[in-house]
mmCIF file of C-alpha atoms in Angstrom:
data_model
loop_
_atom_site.group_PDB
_atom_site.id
_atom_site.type_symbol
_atom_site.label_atom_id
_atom_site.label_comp_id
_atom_site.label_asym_id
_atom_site.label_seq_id
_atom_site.Cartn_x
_atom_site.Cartn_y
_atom_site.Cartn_z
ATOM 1 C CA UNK Y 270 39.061 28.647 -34.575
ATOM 2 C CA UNK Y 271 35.749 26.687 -34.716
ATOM 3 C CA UNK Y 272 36.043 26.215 -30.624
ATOM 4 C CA UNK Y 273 36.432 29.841 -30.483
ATOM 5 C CA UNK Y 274 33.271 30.387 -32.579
ATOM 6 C CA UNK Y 275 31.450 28.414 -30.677
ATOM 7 C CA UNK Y 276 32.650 29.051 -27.071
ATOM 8 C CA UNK Y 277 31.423 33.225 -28.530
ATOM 9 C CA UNK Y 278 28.376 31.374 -29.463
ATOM 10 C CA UNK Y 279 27.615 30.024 -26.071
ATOM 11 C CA UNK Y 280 28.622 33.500 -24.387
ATOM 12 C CA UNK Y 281 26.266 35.291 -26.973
ATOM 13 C CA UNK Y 282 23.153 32.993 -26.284
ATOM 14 C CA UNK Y 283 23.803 32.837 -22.091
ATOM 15 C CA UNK Y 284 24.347 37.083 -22.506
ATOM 16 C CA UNK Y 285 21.205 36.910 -24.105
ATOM 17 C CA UNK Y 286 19.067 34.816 -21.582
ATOM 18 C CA UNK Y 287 20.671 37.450 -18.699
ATOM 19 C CA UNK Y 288 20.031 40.421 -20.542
ATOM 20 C CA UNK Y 289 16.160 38.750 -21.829
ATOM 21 C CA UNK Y 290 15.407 37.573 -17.808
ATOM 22 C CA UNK Y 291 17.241 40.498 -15.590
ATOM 23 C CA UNK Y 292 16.386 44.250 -16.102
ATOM 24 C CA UNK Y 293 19.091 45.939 -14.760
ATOM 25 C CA UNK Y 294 21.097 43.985 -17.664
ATOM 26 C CA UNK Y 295 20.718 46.069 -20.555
ATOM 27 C CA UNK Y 296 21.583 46.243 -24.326
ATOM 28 C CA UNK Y 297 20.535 48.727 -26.132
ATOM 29 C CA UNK Y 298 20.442 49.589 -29.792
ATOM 30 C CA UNK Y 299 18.494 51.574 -32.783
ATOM 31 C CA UNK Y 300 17.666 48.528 -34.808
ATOM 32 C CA UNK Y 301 17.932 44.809 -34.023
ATOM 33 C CA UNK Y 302 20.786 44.393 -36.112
ATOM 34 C CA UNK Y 303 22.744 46.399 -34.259
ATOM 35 C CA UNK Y 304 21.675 44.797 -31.266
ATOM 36 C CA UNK Y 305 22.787 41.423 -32.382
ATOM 37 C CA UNK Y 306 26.470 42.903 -33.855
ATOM 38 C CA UNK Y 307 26.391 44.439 -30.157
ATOM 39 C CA UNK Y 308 25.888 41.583 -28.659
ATOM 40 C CA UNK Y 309 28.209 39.031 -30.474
ATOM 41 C CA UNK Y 310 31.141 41.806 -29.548
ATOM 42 C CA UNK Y 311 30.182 41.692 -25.849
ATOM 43 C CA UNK Y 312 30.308 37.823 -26.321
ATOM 44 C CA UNK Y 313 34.039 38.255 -27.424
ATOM 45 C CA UNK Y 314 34.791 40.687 -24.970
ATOM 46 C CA UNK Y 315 32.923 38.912 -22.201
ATOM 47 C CA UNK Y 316 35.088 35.542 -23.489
ATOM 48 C CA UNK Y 317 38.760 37.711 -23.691
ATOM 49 C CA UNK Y 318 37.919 38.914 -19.864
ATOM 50 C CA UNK Y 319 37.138 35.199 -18.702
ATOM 51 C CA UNK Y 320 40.017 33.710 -20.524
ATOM 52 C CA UNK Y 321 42.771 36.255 -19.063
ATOM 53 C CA UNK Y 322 41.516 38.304 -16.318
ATOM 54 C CA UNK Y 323 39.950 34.798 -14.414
ATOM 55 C CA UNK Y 324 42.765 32.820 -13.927
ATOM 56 C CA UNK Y 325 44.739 35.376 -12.570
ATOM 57 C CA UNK Y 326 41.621 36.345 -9.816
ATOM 58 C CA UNK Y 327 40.990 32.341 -9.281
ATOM 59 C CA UNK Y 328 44.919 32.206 -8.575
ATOM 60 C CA UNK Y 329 44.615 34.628 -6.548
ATOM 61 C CA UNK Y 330 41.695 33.983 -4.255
ATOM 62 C CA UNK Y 331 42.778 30.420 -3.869
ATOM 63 C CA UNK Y 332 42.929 29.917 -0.081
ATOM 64 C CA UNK Y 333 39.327 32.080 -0.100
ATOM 65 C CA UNK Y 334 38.237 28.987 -2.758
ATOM 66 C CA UNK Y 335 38.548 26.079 -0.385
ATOM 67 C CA UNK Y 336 37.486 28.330 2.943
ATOM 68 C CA UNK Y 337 34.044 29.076 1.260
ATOM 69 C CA UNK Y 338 34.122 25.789 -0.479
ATOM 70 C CA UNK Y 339 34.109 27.303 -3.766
ATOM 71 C CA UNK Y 340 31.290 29.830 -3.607
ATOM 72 C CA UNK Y 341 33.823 32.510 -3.957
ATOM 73 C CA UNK Y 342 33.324 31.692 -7.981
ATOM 74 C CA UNK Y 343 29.907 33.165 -7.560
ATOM 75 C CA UNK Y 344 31.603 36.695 -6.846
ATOM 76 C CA UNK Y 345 34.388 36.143 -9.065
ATOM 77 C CA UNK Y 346 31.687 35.131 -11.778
ATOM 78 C CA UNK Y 347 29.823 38.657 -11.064
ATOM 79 C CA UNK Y 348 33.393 40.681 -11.233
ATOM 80 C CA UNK Y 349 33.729 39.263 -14.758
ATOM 81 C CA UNK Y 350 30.286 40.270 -15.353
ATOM 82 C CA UNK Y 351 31.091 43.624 -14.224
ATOM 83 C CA UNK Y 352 34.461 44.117 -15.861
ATOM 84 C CA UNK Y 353 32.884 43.304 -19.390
ATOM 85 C CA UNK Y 354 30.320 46.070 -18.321
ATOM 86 C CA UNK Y 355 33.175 48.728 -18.034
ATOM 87 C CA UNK Y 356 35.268 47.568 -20.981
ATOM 88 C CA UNK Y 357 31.823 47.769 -23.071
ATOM 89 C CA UNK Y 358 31.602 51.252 -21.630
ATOM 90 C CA UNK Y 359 35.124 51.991 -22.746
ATOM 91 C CA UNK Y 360 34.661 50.749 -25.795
ATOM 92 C CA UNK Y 361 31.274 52.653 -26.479
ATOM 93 C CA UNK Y 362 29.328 49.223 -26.866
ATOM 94 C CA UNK Y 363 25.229 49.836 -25.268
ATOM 95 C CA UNK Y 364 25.691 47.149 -22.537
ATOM 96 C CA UNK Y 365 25.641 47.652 -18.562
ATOM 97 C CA UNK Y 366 25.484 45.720 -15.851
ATOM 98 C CA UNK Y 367 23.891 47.920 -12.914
ATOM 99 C CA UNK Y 368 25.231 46.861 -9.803
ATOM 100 C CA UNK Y 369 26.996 43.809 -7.932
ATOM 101 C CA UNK Y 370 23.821 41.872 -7.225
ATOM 102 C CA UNK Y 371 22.815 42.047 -9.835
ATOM 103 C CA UNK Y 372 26.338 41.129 -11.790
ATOM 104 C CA UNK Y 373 25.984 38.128 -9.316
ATOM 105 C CA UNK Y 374 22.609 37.093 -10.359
ATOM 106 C CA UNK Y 375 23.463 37.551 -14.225
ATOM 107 C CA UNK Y 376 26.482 35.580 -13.191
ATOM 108 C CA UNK Y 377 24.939 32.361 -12.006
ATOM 109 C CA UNK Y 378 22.537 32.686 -15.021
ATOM 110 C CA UNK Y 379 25.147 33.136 -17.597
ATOM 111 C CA UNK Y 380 27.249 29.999 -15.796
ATOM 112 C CA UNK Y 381 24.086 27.599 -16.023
ATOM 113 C CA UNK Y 382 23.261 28.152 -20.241
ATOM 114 C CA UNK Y 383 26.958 29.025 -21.208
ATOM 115 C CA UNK Y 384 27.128 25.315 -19.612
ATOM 116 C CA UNK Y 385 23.726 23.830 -21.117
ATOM 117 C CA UNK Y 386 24.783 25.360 -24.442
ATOM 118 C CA UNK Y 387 28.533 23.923 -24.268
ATOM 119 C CA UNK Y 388 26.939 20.656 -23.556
ATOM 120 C CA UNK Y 389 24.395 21.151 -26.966
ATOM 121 C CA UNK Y 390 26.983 22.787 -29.711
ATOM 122 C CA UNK Y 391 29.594 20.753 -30.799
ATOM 123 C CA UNK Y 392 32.887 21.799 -29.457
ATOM 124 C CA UNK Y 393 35.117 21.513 -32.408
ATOM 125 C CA UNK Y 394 37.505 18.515 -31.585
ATOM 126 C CA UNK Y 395 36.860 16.154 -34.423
#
């Protein structure tokens, strides 16, 4: 449970830098409250998509792995990005991720602090 908080954490704060340093990233809200509650549910979401939906897709795109010599995870990365986007819609959550580029560039962003901040917070194995 306390790797799961902080693993939603880490999504929450790396969502944050992408949606802060991208403007076609957007999360919108009438108060920052709701923002934040917004944001921490995107987190989970954004989490649930990467723990199921990823394996399957880096399963699948194996052979297209070692061909590109793993920058394939760069587009997988931005599908992720891009699936959270439509299950936000879905769910009536203010986030959106406008376009693949950009879902690439939010991507790579989101993979560097989700990293950095893994590295900082403790991960819950003591």
């Amino acid at each position: 449970m306390k790797n799961f908080l902080v693993k939603t954490i880490a999504n929450a704060g790396a969502l944050a830098v992408a949606i802060w340093l991208i403007q076609n990233i957007t999360l919108t809200g009438p108060s920052t409250g709701k923002k934040i509650l917004t944001l921490v549910l995107v987190a989970v979401l954004f989490g649930v998509v990467n723990f199921i939906v990823k394996p399957v897709v880096q399963l699948l795109t194996l052979p297209l792995f070692i061909l590109t010599l793993g920058l394939i995870t760069l587009v997988i990365n931005a599908l992720m990005l891009l699936l959270t986007s439509w299950f936000a819609d879905k769910l009536d959550l203010s986030f959106h991720v406008e376009g693949f580029w950009t879902a690439v560039l939010g991507g790579l962003i989101i993979s560097i602090v989700s990293w950095a901040l893994n590295v900082v917070l403790p991960d819950g194995k003591d």
